[in-house]
Coordinates of C-alpha atoms in Angstrom, one line a residue:
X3 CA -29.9 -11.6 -11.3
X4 CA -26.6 -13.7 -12.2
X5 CA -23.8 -12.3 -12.1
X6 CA -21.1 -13.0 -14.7
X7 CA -17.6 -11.0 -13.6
X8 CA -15.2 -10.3 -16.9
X9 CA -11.0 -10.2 -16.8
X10 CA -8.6 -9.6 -19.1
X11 CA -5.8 -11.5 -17.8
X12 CA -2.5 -10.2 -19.4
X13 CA -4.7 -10.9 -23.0
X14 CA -2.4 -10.4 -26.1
X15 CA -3.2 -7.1 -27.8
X16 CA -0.8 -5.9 -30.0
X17 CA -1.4 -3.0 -31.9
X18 CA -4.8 -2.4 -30.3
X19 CA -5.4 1.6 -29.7
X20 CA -7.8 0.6 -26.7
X21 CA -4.2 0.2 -24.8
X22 CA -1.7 2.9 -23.5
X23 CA 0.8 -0.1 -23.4
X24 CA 0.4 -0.8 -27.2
X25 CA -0.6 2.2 -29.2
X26 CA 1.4 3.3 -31.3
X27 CA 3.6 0.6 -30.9
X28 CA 5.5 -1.2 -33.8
X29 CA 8.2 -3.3 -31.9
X30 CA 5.8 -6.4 -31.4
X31 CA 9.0 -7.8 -29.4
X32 CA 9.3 -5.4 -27.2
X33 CA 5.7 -5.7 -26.4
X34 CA 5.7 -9.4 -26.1
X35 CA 9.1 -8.8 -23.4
X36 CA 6.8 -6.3 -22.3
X37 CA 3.7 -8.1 -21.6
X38 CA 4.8 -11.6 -20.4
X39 CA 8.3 -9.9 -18.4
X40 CA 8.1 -11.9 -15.2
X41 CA 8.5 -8.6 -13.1
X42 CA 5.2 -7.3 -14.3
X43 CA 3.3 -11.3 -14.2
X44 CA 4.3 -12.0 -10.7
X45 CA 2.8 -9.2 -8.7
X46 CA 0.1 -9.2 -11.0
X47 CA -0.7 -12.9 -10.4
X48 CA 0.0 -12.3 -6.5
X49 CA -2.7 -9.9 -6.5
X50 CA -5.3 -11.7 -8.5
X51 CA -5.0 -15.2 -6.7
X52 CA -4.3 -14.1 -3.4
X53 CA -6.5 -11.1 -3.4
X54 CA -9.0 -10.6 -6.0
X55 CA -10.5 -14.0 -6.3
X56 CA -10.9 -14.8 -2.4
X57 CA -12.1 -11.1 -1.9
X58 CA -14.9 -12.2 -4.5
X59 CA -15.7 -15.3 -2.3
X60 CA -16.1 -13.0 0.3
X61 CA -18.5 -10.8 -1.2
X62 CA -20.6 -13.6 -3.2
X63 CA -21.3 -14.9 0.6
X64 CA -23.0 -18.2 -0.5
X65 CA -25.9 -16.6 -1.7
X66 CA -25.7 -14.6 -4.8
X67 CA -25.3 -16.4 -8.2
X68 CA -21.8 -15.2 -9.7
X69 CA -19.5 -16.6 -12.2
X70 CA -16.1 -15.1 -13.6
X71 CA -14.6 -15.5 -16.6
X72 CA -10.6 -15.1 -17.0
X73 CA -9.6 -14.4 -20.5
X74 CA -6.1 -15.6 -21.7
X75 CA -4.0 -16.3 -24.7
X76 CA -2.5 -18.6 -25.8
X77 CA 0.6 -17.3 -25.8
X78 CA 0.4 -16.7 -22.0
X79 CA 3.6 -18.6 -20.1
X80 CA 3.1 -21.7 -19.4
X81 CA 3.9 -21.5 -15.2
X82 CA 1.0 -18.4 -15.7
X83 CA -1.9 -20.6 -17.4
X84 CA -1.1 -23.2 -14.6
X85 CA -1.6 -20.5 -11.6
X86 CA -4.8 -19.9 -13.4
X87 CA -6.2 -23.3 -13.6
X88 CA -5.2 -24.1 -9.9
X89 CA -7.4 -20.8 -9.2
X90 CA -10.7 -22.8 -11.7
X91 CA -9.7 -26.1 -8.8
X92 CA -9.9 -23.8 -6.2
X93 CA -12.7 -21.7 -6.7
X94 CA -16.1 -22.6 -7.8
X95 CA -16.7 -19.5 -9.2
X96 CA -14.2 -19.0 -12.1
X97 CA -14.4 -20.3 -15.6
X98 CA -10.9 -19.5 -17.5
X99 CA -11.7 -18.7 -21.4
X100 CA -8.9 -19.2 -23.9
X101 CA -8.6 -16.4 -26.5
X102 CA -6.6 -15.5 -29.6
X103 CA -7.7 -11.6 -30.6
X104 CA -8.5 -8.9 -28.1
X105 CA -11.4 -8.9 -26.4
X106 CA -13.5 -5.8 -25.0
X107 CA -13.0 -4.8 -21.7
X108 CA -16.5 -4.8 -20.5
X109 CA -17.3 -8.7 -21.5
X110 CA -15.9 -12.1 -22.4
X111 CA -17.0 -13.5 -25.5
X112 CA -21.0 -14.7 -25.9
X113 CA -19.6 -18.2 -26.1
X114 CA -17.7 -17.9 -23.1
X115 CA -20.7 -16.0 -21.4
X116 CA -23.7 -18.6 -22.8
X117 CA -21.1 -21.5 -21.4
X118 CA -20.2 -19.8 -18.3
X119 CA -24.0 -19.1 -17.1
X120 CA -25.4 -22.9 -18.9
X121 CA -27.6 -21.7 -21.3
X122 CA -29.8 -23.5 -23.2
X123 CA -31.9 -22.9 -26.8
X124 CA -34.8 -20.9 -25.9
X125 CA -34.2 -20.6 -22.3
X126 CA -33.7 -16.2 -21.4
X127 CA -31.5 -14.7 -18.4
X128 CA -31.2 -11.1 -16.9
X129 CA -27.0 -10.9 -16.1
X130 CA -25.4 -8.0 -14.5
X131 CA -21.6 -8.2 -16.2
X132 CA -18.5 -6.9 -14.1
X133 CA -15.5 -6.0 -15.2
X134 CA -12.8 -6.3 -13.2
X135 CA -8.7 -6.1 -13.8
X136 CA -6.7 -8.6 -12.2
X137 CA -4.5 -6.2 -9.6
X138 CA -8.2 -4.6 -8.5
X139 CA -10.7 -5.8 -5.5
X140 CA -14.1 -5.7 -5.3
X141 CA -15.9 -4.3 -1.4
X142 CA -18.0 -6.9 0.6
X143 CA -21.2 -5.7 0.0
X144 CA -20.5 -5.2 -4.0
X145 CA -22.9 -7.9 -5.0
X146 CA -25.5 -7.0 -2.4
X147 CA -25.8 -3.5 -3.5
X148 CA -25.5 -4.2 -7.1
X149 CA -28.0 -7.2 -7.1
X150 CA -31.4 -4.1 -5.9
X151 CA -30.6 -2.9 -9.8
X152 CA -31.6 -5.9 -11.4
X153 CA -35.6 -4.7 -11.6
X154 CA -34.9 -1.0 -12.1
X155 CA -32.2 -1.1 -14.7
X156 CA -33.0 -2.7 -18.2
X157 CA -30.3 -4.2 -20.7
X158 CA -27.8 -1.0 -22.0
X159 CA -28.2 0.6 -18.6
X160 CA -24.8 0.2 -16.5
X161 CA -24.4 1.0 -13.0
X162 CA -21.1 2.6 -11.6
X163 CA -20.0 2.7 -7.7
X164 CA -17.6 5.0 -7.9
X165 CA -16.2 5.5 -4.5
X166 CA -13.2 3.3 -3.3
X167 CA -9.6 3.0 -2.0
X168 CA -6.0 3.3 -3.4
X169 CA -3.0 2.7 -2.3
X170 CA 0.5 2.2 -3.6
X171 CA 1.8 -1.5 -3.8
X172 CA 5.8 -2.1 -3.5
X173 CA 6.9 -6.1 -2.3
X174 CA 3.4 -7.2 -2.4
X175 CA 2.5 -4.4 0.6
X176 CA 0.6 -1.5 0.3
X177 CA 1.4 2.1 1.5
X178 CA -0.3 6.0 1.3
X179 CA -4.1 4.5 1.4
X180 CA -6.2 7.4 0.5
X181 CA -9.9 7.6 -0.6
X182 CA -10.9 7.0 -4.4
X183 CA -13.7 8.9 -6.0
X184 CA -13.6 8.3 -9.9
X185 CA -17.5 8.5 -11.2
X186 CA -17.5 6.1 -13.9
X187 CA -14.6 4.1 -13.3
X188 CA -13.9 0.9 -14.8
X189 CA -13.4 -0.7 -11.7
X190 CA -16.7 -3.4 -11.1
X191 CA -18.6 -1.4 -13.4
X192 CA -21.8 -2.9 -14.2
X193 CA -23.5 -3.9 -17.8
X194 CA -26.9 -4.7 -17.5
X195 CA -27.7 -7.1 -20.7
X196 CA -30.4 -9.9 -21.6
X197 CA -29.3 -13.5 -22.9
X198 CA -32.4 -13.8 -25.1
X199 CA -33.6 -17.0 -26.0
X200 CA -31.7 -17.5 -29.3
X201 CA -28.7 -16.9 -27.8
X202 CA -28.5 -12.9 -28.9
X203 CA -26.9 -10.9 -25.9
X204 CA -29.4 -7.3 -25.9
X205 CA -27.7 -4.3 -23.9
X206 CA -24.4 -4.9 -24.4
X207 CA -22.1 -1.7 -25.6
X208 CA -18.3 -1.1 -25.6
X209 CA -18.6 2.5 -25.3
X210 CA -15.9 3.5 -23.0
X211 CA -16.1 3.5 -19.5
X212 CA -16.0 7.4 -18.7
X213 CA -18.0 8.1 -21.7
X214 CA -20.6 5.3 -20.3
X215 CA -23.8 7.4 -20.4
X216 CA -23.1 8.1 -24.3
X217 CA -23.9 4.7 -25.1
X218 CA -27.1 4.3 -22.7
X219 CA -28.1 5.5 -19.2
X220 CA -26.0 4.8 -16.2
X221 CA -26.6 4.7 -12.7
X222 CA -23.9 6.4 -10.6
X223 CA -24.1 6.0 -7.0
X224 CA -20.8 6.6 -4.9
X225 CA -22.5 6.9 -1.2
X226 CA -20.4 4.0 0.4
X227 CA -17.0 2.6 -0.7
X228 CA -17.0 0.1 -3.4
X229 CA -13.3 -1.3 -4.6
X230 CA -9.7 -1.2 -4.3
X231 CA -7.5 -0.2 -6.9
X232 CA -3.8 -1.3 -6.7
X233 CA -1.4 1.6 -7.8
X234 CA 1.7 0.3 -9.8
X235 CA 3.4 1.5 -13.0
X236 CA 2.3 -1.8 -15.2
X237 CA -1.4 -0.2 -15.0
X238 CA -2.4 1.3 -18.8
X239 CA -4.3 4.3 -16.8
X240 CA -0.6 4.9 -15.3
X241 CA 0.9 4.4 -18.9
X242 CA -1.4 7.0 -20.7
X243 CA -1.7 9.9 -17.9
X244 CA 1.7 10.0 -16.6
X245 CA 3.8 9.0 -20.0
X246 CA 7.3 9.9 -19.5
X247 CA 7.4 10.5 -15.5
X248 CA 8.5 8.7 -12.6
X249 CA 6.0 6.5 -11.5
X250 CA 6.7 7.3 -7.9
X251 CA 6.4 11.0 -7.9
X252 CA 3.3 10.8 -10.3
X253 CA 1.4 8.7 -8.1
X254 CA 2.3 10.4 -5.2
X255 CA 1.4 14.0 -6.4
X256 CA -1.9 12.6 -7.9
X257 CA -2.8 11.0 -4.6
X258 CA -1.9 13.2 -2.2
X259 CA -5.0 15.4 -3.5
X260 CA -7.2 12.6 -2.0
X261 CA -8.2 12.3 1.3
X262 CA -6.2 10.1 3.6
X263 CA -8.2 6.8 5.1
X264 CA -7.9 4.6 8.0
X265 CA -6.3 0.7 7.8
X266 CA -9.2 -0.2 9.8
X267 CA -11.7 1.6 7.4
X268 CA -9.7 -0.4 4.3
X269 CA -9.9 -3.7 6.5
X270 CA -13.9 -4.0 7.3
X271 CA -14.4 -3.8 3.7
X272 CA -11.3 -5.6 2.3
X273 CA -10.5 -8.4 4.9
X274 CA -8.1 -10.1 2.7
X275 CA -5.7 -6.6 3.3
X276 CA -5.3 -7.3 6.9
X277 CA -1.9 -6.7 7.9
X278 CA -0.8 -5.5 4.4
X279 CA -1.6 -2.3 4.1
X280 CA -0.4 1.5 5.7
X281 CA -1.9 4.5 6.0
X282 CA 2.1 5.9 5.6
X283 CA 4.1 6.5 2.2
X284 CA 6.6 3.7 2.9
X285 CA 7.4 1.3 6.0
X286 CA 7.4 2.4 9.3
X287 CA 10.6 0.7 10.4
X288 CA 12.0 2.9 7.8
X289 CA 11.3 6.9 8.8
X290 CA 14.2 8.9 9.6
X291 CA 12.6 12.3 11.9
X292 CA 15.3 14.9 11.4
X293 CA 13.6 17.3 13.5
X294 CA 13.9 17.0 16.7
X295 CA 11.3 19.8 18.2
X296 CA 9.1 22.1 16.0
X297 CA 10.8 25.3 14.6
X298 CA 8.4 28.8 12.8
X299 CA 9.4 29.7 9.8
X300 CA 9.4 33.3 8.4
X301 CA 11.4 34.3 4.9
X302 CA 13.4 31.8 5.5
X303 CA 15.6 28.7 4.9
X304 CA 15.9 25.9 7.1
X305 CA 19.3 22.9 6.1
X306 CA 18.7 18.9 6.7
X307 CA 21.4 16.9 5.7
X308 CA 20.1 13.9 3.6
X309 CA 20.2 10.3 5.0
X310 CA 19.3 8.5 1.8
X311 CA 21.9 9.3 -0.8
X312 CA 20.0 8.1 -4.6
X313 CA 16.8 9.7 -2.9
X314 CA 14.1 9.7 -0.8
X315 CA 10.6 10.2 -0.3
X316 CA 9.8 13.7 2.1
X317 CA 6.4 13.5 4.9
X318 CA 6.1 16.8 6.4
X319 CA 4.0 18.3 8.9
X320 CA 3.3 22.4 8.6
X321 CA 0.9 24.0 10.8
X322 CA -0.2 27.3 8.9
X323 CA -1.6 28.1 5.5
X324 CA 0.3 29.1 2.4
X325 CA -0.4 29.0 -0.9
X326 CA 1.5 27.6 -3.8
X327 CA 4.9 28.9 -4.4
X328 CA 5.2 30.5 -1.1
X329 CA 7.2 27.4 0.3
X330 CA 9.3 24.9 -1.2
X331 CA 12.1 22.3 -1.0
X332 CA 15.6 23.0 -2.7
X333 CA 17.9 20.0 -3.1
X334 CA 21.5 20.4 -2.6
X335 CA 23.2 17.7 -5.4
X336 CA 26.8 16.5 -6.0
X337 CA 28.4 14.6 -8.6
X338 CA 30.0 11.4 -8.4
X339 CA 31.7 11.1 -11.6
X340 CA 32.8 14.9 -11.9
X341 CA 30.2 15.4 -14.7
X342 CA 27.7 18.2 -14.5
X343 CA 24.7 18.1 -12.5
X344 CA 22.8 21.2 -14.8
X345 CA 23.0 19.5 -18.3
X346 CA 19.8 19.4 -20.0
X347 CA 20.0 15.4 -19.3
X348 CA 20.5 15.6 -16.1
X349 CA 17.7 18.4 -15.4
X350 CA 14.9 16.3 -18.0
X351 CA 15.9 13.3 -16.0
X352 CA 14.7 15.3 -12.6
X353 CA 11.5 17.1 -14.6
X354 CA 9.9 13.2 -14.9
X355 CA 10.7 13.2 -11.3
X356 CA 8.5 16.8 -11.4
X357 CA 11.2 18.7 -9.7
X358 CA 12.2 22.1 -11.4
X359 CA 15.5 23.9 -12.2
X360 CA 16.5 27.8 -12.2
X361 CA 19.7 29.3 -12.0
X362 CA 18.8 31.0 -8.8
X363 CA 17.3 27.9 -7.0
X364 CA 18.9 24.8 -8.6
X365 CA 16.9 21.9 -8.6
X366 CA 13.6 22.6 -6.9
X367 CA 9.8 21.7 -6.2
X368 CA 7.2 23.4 -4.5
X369 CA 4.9 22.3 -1.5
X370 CA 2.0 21.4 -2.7
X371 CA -0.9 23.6 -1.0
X372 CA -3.6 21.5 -1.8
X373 CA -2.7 18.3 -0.2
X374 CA -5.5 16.7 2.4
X375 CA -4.2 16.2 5.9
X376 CA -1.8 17.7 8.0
X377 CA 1.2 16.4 5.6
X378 CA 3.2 17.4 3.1
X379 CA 4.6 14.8 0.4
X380 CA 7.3 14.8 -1.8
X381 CA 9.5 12.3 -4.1
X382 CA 13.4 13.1 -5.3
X383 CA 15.3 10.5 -6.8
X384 CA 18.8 10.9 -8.2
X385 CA 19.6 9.4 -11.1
X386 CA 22.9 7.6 -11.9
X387 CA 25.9 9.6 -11.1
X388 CA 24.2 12.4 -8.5
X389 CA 23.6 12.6 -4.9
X390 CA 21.4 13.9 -3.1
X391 CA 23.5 15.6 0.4
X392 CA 21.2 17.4 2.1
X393 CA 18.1 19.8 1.2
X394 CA 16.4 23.0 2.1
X395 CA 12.9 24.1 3.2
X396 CA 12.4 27.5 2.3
X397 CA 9.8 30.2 3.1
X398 CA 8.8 33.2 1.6
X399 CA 5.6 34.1 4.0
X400 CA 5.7 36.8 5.6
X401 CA 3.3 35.3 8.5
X402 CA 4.9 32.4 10.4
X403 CA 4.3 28.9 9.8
X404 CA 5.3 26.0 12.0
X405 CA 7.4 23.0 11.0
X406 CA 6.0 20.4 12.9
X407 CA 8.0 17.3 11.7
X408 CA 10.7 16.1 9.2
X409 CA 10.4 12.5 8.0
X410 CA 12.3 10.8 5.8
X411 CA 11.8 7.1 4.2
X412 CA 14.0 5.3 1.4
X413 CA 12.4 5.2 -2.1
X414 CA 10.2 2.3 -2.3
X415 CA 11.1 -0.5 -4.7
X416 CA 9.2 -1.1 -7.7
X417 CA 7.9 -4.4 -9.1
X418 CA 7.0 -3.4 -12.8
X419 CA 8.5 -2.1 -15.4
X420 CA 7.4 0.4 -18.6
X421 CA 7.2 -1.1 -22.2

């Protein structure tokens, strides 16, 4: 089976509703500022030509048949459509495809695919189509365990591998790696189609990815790990399920539901990560411990004075269940400008950053009970004109718990921006 690989890169879709970034939107400015705004391109480019492309080079291995087209616009920036053509020169495998409407996120246009796989009148071809964004990565044995479907699976059938990694990517590093399973993800999912003789492409649906086996059976199969997916707030999933919040504390409190995975696990699968990627929320070099051996808590509140100022991001270690509400962190805030710190702009501004307010408490947020691993972790950032001084763990168990550790990191930096 040939395999022909599908991404969108940056492709101008204004007004499309398949988009978080541009439903609803009626500023096509602001979405062209948006779209093309160098702090979103760069990392994004980073990732694609440093990352995705070589990682499929890995995975091809010399021996399975795989093309990949690149959709862009025309519109694209200049310096962006040259990156791209010095990635066609450098590997053998991609074919860039100019467009000027949306195009679907499972395939590139039949043109582009009849030209990318040479077919001719009257000649027929079984292709597997992948569809892959530009900040994800696909495993090393992706095209290996995809290519035994080929004689089972007939065109409309799509296979999913829904098992991978994520991690959080600040200055083109990666931090908080944790396991990945989404059934149906977009992520290298698989169309099974026909190129039929007159040129007719049979199989081929744009039924949404998570909604896959309404437009035709799917294969699911999430035994071994199968991508990478790059957490940033540019992505549309992050645009559409966490509209409105910090990016920082959404991702974190999403993630730290997963289970946590090892940098050599990431690297046997994802070589092109070496030395770029921790299993910590933020560099190591970084971490502040405040405590200095372990203390038990019991109805009680234990003070930390605050090293970081505009915020910080929280790791801590508790030996001893609880359940939620039973423990949680109260920050201690100051102004800077003599203003009020428990307005209602000020306390929206810390509900995106999913810490609460009450009269009694001030500004709080509970431990999360349900995070994997032995730690606990939390985001607070202040926004302009607050300070963060120091904080308070607080108990309300009546059976002892043991605080094993108190880290504290600065806030890491972001490299994209909301629309």
């Amino acid at each position: 089976m040939k395999f022909v690989g599908h991404t969108r890169f940056s492709v101008y879709s204004y007004q499309s509703d398949k988009f978080a970034a541009t439903r609803g939107k009626t500023d096509e400015n602001a979405y062209r500022e948006w779209l093309y705004a160098p702090e979103r391109l760069e990392p994004r480019t980073e990732i694609f030509l440093e990352e995705t492309l070589p990682q499929i080079e890995r995975a091809q291995k010399g021996k399975h048949d795989v093309v990949h087209v690149v959709c862009y616009s025309p519109t694209l920036p200049e310096r962006y459509k040259a990156a791209l053509q010095d990635a066609e020169r450098t590997f053998d495998f991609v074919r860039l495809h100019e467009v000027d409407e949306p195009v679907s996120g499972f395939a590139p246009p039949a043109e582009a695919i009849r030209q990318s796989v040479q077919w001719s009148l009257g000649s027929s071809q079984r292709l597997g189509i992948y569809r892959l964004d530009d900040d994800d990565l696909l495993a090393e044995d992706y095209f290996d365990r995809m290519a035994k479907y080929s004689e089972v699976a007939g065109p409309g059938w799509r296979v999913s591998l829904g098992y991978g990694y994520s991690a959080i990517r600040s200055e083109g590093k990666y931090y908080f790696a944790r396991r990945d399973y989404h059934p149906m993800v977009s992520v290298g999912m698989l169309s099974i189609v026909d190129l039929a003789p007159d040129g007719s492409i049979e199989g081929l649906h744009d039924t949404a990815h998570q909604r896959s086996d309404t437009g035709g059976p799917v294969i699911l199969e999430s035994s071994e790990v199968a991508f990478f997916r790059s957490r940033h707030p540019g992505q549309d999933n992050i645009l559409a399920k966490f509209k409105g919040q910090d990016f920082l504390s959404s991702a974190v409190a999403e993630m730290r539901r997963w289970s946590p995975i090892s940098v050599q696990d990431i690297g046997h699968q994802f070589p092109v990560l070496e030395g770029r990627i921790d299993e910590e929320i933020a560099p190591r070099d970084g971490a502040v411990e405040l405590l200095t051996e372990p203390i038990q808590l019991k109805e009680e509140a234990v003070r930390f004075d605050s090293p970081h100022r505009r915020g910080c991001l929280l790791s801590l270690e508790i030996e001893g269940k609880y359940n939620r509400d039973e423990m949680w962190v109260a920050y201690k805030l100051r102004s800077t400008n003599g203003a009020q710190i428990d307005d209602a702009d000020t306390k929206a501004r810390f509900s995106a950053n999913l810490i609460k307010h009450s009269t009694k408490h001030g500004y709080y947020e509970s431990l999360p009970a349900n995070e994997r691993g032995p730690r606990r972790h939390l985001v607070v950032r202040c926004p302009e004109g607050v300070e963060l001084t120091d904080f308070e763990i607080v108990s309300k168990k009546k059976k002892k718990v043991t605080l094993k550790s108190v880290r504290v990191y600065p806030l890491l930096s972001s490299e994209t921006s909301h629309p």
